Coordinates of N, CA, C and O in Angstrom, one line a residue:
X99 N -13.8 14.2 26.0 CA -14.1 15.2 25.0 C -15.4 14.8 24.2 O -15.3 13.8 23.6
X100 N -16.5 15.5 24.2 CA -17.5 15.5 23.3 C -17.4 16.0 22.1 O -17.0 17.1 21.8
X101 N -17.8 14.8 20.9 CA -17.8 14.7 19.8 C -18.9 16.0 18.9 O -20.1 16.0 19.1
X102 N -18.3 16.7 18.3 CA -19.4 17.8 17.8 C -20.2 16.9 17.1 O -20.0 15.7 16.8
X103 N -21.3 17.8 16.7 CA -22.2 16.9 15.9 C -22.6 17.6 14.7 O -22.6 18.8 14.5
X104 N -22.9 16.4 13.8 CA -22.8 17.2 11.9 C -24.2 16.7 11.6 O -24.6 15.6 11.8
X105 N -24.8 17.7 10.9 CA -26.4 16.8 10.0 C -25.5 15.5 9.4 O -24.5 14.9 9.7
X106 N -26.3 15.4 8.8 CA -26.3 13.7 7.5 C -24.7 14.4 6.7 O -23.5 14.3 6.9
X107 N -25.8 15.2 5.7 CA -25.1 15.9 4.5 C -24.2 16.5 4.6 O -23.7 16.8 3.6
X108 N -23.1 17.1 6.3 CA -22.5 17.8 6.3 C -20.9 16.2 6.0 O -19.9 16.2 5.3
X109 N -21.5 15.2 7.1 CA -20.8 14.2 7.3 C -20.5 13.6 6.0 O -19.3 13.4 5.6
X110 N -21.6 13.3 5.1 CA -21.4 13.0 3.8 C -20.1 13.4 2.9 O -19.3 12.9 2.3
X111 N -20.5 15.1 3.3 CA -19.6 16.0 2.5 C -18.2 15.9 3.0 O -17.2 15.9 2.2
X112 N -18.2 15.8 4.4 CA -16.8 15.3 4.9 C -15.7 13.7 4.5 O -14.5 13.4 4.5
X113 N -17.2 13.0 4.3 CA -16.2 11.6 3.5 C -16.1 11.9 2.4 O -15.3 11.1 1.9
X114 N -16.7 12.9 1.3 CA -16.3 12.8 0.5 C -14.9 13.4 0.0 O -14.1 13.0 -0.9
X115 N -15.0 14.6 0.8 CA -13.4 15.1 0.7 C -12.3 14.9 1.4 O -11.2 15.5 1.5
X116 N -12.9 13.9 1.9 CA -11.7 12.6 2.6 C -11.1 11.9 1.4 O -9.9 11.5 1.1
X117 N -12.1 11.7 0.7 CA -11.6 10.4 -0.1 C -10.9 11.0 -1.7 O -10.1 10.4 -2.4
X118 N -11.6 12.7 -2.0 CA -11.0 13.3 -2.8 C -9.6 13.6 -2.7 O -8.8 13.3 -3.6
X119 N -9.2 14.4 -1.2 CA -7.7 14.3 -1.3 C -7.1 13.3 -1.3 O -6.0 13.5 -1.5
X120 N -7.3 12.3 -1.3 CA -6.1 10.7 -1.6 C -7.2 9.2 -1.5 O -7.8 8.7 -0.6
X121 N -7.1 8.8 -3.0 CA -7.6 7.8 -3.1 C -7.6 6.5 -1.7 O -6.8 5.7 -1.3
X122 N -8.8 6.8 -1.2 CA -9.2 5.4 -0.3 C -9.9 3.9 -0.3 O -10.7 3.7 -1.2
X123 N -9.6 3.0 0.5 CA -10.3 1.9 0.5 C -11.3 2.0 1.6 O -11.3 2.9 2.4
X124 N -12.1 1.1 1.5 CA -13.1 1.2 2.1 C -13.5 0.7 3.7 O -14.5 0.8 4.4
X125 N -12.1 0.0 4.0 CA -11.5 0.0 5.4 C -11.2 1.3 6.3 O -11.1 1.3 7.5
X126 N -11.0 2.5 5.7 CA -10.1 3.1 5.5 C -11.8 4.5 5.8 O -12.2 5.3 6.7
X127 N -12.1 4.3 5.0 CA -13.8 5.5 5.0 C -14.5 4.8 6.4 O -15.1 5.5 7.3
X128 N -14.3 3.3 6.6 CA -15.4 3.2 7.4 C -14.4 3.4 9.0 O -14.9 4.2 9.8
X129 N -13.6 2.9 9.2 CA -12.4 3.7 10.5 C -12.6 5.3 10.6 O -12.5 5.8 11.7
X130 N -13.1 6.2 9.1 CA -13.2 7.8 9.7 C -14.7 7.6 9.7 O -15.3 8.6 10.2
X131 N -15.6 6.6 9.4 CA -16.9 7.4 9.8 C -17.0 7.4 11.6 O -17.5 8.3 12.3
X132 N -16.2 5.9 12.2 CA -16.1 6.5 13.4 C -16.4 7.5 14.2 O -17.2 7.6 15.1
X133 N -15.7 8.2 13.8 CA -15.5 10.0 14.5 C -16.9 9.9 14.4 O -17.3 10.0 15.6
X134 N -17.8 9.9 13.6 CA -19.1 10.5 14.0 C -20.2 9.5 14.3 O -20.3 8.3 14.0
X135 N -21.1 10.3 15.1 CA -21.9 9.3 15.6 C -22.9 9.0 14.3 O -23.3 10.1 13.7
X136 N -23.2 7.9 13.8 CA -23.9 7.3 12.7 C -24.7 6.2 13.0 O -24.1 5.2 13.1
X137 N -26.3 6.0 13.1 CA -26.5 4.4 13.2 C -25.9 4.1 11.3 O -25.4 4.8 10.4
X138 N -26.4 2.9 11.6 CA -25.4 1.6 10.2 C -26.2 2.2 9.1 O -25.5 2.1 8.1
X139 N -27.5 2.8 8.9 CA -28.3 2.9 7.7 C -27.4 3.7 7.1 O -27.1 3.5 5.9
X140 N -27.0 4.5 7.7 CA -26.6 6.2 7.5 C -25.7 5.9 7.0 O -25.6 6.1 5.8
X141 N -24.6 5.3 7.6 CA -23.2 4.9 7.2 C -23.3 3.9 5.7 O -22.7 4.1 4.6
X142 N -24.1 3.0 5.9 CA -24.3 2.7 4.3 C -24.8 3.4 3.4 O -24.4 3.4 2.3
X143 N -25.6 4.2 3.8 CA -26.0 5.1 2.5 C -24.8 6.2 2.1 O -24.9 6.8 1.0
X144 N -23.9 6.5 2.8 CA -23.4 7.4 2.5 C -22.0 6.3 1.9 O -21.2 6.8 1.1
X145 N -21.8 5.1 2.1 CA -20.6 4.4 1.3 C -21.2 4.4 0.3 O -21.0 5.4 -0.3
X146 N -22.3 3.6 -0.3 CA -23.2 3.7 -1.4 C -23.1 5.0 -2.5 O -23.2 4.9 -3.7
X147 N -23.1 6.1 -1.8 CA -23.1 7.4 -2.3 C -21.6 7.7 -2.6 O -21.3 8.1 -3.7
X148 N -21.0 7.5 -1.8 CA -19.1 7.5 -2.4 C -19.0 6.9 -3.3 O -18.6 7.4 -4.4
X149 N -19.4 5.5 -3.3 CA -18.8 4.6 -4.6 C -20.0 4.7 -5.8 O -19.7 4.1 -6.8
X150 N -21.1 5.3 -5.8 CA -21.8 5.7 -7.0 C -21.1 6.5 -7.8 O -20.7 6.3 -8.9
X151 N -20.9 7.8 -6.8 CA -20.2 8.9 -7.1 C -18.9 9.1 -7.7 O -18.5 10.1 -8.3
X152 N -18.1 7.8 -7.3 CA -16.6 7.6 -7.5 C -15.6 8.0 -7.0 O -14.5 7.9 -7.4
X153 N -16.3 8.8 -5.5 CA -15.1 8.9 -5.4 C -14.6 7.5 -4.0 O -13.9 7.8 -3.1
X154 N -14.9 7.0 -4.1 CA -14.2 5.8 -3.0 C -14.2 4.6 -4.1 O -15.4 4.2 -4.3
X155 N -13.1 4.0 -4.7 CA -13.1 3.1 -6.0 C -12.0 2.1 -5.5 O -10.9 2.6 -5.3
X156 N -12.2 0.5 -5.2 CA -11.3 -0.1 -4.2 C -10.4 -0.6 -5.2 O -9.4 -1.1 -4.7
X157 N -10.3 -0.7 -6.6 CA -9.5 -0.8 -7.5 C -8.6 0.3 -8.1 O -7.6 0.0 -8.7
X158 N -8.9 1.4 -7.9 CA -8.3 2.7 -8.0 C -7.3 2.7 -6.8 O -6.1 2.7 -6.9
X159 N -7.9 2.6 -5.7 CA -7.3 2.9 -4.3 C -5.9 1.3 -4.4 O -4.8 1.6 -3.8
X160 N -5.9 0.4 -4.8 CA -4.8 -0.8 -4.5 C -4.2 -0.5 -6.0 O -3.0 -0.8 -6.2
X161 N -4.7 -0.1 -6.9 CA -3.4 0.8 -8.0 C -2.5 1.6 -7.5 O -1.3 1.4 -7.3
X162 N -3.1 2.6 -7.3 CA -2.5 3.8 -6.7 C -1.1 3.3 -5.5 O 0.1 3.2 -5.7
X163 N -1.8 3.0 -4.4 CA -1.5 2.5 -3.3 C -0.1 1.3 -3.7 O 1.0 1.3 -3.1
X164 N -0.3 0.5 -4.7 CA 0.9 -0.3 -5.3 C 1.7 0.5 -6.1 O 2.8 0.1 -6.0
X165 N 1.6 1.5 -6.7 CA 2.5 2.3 -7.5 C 3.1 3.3 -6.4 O 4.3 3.6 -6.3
X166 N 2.4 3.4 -5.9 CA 3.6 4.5 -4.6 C 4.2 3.8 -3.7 O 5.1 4.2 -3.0
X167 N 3.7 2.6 -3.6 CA 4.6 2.0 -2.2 C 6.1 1.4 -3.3 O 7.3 1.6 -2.9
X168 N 5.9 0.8 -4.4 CA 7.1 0.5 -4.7 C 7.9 1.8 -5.6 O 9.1 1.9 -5.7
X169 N 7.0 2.5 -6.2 CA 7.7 3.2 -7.2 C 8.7 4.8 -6.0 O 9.6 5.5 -6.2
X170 N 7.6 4.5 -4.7 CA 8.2 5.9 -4.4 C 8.9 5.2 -2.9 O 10.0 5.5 -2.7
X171 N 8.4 4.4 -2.2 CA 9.2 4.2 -1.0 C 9.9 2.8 -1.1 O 10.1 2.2 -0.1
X172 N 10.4 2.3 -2.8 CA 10.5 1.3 -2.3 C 10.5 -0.2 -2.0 O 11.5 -0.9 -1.9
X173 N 8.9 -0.6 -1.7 CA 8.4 -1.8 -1.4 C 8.6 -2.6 -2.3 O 8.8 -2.2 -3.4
X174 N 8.8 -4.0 -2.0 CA 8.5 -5.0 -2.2 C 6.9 -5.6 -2.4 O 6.1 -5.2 -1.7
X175 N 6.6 -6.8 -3.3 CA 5.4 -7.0 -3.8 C 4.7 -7.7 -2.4 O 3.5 -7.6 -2.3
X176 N 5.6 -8.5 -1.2 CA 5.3 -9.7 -0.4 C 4.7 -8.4 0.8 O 3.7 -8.5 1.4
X177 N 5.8 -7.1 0.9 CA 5.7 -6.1 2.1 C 4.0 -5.4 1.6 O 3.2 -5.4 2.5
X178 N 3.4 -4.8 0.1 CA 2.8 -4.2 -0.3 C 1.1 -5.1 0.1 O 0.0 -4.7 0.4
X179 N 1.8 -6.7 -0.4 CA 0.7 -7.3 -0.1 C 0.1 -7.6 1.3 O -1.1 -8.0 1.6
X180 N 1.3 -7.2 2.2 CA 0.7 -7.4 3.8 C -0.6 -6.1 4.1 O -1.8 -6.2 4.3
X181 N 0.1 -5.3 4.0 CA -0.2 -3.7 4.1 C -1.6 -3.8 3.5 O -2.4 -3.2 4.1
X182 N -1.9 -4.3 2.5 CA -3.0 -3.8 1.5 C -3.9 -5.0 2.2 O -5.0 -5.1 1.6
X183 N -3.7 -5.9 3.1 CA -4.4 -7.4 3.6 C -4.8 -6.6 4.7 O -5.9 -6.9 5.1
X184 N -4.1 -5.6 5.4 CA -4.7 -5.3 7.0 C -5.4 -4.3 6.1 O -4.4 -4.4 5.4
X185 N -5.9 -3.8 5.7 CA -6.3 -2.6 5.0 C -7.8 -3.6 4.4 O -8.8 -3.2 3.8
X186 N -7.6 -4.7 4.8 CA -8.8 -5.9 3.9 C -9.0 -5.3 2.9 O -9.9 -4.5 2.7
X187 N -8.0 -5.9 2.1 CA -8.6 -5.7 0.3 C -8.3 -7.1 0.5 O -7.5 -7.6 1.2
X188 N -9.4 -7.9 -0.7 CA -8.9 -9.0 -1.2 C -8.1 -9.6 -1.8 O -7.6 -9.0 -2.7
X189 N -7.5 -10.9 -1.5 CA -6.3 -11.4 -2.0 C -6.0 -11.4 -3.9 O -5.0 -11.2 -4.6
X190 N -7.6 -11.6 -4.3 CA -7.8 -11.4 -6.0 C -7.9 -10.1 -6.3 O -7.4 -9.9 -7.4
X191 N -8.2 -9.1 -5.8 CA -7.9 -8.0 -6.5 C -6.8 -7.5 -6.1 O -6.3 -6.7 -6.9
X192 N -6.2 -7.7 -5.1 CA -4.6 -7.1 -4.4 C -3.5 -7.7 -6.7 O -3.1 -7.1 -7.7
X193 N -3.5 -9.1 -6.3 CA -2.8 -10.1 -7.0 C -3.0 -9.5 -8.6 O -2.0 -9.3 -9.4
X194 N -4.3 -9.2 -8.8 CA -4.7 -8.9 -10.3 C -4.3 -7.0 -10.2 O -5.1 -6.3 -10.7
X195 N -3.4 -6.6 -9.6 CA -3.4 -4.8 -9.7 C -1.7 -5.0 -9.4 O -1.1 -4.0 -9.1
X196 N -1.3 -5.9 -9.4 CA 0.2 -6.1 -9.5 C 0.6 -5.7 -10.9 O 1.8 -5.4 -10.9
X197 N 0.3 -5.7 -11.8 CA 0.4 -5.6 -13.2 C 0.9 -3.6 -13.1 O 1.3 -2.9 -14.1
X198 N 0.9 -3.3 -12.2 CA 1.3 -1.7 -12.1 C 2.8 -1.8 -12.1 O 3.5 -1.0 -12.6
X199 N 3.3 -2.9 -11.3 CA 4.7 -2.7 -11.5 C 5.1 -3.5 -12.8 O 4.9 -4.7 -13.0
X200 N 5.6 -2.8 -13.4 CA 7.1 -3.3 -14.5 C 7.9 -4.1 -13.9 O 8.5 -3.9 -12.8
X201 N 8.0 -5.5 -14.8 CA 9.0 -6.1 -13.8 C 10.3 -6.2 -13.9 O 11.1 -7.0 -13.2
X202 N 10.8 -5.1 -15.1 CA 12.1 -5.2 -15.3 C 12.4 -3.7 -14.5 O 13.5 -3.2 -14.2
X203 N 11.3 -3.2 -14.2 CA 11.4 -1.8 -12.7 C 11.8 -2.5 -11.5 O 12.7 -2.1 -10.8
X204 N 11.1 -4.0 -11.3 CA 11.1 -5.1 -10.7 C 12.2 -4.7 -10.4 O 12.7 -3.7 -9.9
X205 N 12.7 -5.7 -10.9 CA 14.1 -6.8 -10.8 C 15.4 -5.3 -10.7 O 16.1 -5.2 -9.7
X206 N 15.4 -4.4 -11.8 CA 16.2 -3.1 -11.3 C 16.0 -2.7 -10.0 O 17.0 -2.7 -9.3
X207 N 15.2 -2.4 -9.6 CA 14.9 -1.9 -8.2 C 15.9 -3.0 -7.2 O 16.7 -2.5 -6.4
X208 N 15.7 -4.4 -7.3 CA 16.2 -5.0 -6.4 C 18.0 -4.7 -6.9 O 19.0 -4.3 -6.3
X209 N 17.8 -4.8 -7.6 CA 19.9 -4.2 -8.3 C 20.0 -3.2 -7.5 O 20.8 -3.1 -6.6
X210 N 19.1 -2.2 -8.0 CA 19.9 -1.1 -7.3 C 20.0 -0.7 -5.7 O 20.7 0.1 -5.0
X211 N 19.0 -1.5 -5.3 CA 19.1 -1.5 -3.6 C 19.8 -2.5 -3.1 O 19.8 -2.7 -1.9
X212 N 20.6 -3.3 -3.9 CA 20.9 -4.6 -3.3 C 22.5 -3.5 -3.6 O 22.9 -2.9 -2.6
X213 N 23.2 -3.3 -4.7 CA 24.4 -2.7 -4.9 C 24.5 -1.5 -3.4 O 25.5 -1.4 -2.6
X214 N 23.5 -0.8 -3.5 CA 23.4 0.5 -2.4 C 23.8 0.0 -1.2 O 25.0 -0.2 -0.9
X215 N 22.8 -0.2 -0.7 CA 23.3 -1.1 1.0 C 24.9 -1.9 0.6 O 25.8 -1.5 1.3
X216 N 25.2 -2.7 -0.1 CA 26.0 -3.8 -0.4 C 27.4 -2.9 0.4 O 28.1 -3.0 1.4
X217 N 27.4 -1.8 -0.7 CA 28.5 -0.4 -0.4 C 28.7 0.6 0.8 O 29.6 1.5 1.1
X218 N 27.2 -0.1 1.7 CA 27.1 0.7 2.7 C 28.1 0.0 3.8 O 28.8 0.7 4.5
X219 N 28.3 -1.5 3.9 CA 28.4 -2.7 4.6 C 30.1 -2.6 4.5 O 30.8 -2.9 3.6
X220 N 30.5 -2.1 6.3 CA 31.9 -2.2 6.3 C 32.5 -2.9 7.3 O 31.9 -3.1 8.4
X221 N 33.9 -3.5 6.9 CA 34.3 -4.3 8.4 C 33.7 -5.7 7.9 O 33.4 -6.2 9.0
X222 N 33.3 -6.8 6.8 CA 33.0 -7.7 6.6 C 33.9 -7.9 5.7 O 34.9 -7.3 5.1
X223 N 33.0 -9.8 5.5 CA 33.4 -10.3 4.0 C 32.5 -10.3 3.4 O 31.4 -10.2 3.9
X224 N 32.7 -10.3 1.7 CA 31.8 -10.3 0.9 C 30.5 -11.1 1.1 O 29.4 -10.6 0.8
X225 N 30.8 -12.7 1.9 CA 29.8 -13.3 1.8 C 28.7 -12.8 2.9 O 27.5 -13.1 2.9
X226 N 29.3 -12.0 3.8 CA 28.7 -11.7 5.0 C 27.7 -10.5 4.4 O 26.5 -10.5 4.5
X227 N 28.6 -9.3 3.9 CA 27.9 -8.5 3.1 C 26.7 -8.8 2.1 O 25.8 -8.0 1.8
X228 N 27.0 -10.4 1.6 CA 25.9 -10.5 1.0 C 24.7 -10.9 1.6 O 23.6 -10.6 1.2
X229 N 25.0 -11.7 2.6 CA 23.5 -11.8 3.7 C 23.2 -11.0 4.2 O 22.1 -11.2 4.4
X230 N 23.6 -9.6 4.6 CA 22.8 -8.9 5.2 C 22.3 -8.3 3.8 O 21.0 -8.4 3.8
X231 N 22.6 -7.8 2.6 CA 21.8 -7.5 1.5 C 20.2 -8.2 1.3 O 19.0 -7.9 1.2
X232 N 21.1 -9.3 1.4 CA 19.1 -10.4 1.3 C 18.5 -10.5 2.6 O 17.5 -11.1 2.9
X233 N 19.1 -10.0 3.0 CA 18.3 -9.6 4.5 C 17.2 -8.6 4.4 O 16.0 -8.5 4.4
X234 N 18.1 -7.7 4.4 CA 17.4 -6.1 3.9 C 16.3 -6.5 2.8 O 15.1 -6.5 2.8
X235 N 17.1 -6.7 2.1 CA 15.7 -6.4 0.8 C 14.5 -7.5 1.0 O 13.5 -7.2 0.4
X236 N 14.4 -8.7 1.9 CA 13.3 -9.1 1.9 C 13.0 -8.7 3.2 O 11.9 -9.2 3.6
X237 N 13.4 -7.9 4.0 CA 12.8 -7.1 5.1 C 11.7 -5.9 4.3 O 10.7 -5.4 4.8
X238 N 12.3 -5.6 3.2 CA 11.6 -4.5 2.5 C 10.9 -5.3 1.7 O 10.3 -4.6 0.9
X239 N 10.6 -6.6 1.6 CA 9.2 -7.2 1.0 C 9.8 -7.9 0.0 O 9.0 -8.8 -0.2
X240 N 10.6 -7.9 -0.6 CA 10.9 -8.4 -2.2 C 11.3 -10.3 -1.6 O 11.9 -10.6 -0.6
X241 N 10.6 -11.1 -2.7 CA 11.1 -12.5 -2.6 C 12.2 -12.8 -3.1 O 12.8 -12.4 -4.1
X242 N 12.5 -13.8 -2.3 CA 14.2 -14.4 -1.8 C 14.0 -15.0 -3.2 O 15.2 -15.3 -3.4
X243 N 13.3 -15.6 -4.4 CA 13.6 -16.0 -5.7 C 14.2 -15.0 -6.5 O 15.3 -15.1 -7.1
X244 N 13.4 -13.5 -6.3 CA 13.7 -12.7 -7.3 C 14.9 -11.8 -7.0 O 15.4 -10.9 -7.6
X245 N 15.0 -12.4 -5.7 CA 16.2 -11.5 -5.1 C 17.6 -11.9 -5.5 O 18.5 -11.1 -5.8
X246 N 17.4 -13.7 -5.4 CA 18.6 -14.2 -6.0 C 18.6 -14.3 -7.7 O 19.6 -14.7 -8.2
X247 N 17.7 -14.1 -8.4 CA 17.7 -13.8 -9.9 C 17.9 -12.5 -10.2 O 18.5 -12.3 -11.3
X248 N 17.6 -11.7 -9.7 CA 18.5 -10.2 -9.9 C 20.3 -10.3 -9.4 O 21.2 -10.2 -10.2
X249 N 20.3 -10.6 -8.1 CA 21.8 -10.1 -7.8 C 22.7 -10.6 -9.0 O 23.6 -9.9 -9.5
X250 N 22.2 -12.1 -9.2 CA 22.8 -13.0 -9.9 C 23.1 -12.6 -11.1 O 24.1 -13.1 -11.8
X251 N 22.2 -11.6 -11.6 CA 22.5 -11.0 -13.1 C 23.6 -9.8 -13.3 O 24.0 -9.3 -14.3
X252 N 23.8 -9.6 -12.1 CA 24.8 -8.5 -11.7 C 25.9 -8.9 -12.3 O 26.9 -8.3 -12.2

């Protein structure tokens, strides 16, 4: 299939309302300039122009990106930091944008997912039930310290 072809400015206009509907990183702009045929000048000038402009902001995009992975699906801080590493954000700004989670959101979150499943778990013993709990929840990212400092508060 042949790739249509866009002036400069049409493509521009295209990353930028790429990055308008949902805050992006910059792994993430340069995987869609693919689709179009670009030499590298072009392609820099137009990241340049996103991030003058604001709308491509890599500290905006690993806020965001951390508040929805744990607050809406979930995540754990260890699962959020993988995700945001293949995405190449840096390990210092990943680490310094953790401050988005509450950590008494923290530590509840692991309560209430640890009780949930716990009740799901039939045909065992307690203790058995309880390994697969810390199973789960560090499957879903959360560390085995804070895992056993939550349940334990139970």
């Amino acid at each position: 299939m042949e790739k249509k072809s866009y002036t400069f400015e049409e493509i521009k206009q295209k990353m930028a309302n790429y990055c308008t509907y949902q805050d992006r990183c910059h792994y993430e702009v340069e995987q869609k300039m693919r689709e179009f045929i670009l030499i590298p000048e072009a392609k820099d000038e137009i990241l340049l122009y996103l991030i003058k402009e604001n709308y491509l902001n890599e500290e905006r995009f690993v806020r965001s990106y951390i508040r929805g992975k744990f607050y809406i699906k979930d995540w754990g801080k260890n699962k959020i930091r993988i995700h945001l590493k293949q995405k190449q954000i840096n390990d210092k700004l990943i680490s310094s944008c953790f401050d988005e989670i509450d950590d008494d959101d923290y530590r509840n979150t692991i309560q209430k997912l640890y009780t949930a499943y716990f009740s799901k778990q039939k045909g065992m013993k307690d203790y058995q039930k309880r390994i697969k709990c810390i199973r789960h929840l560090l499957s879903k990212g959360f560390e085995y310290d804070e895992i056993q400092n939550s349940i334990t508060e139970q």
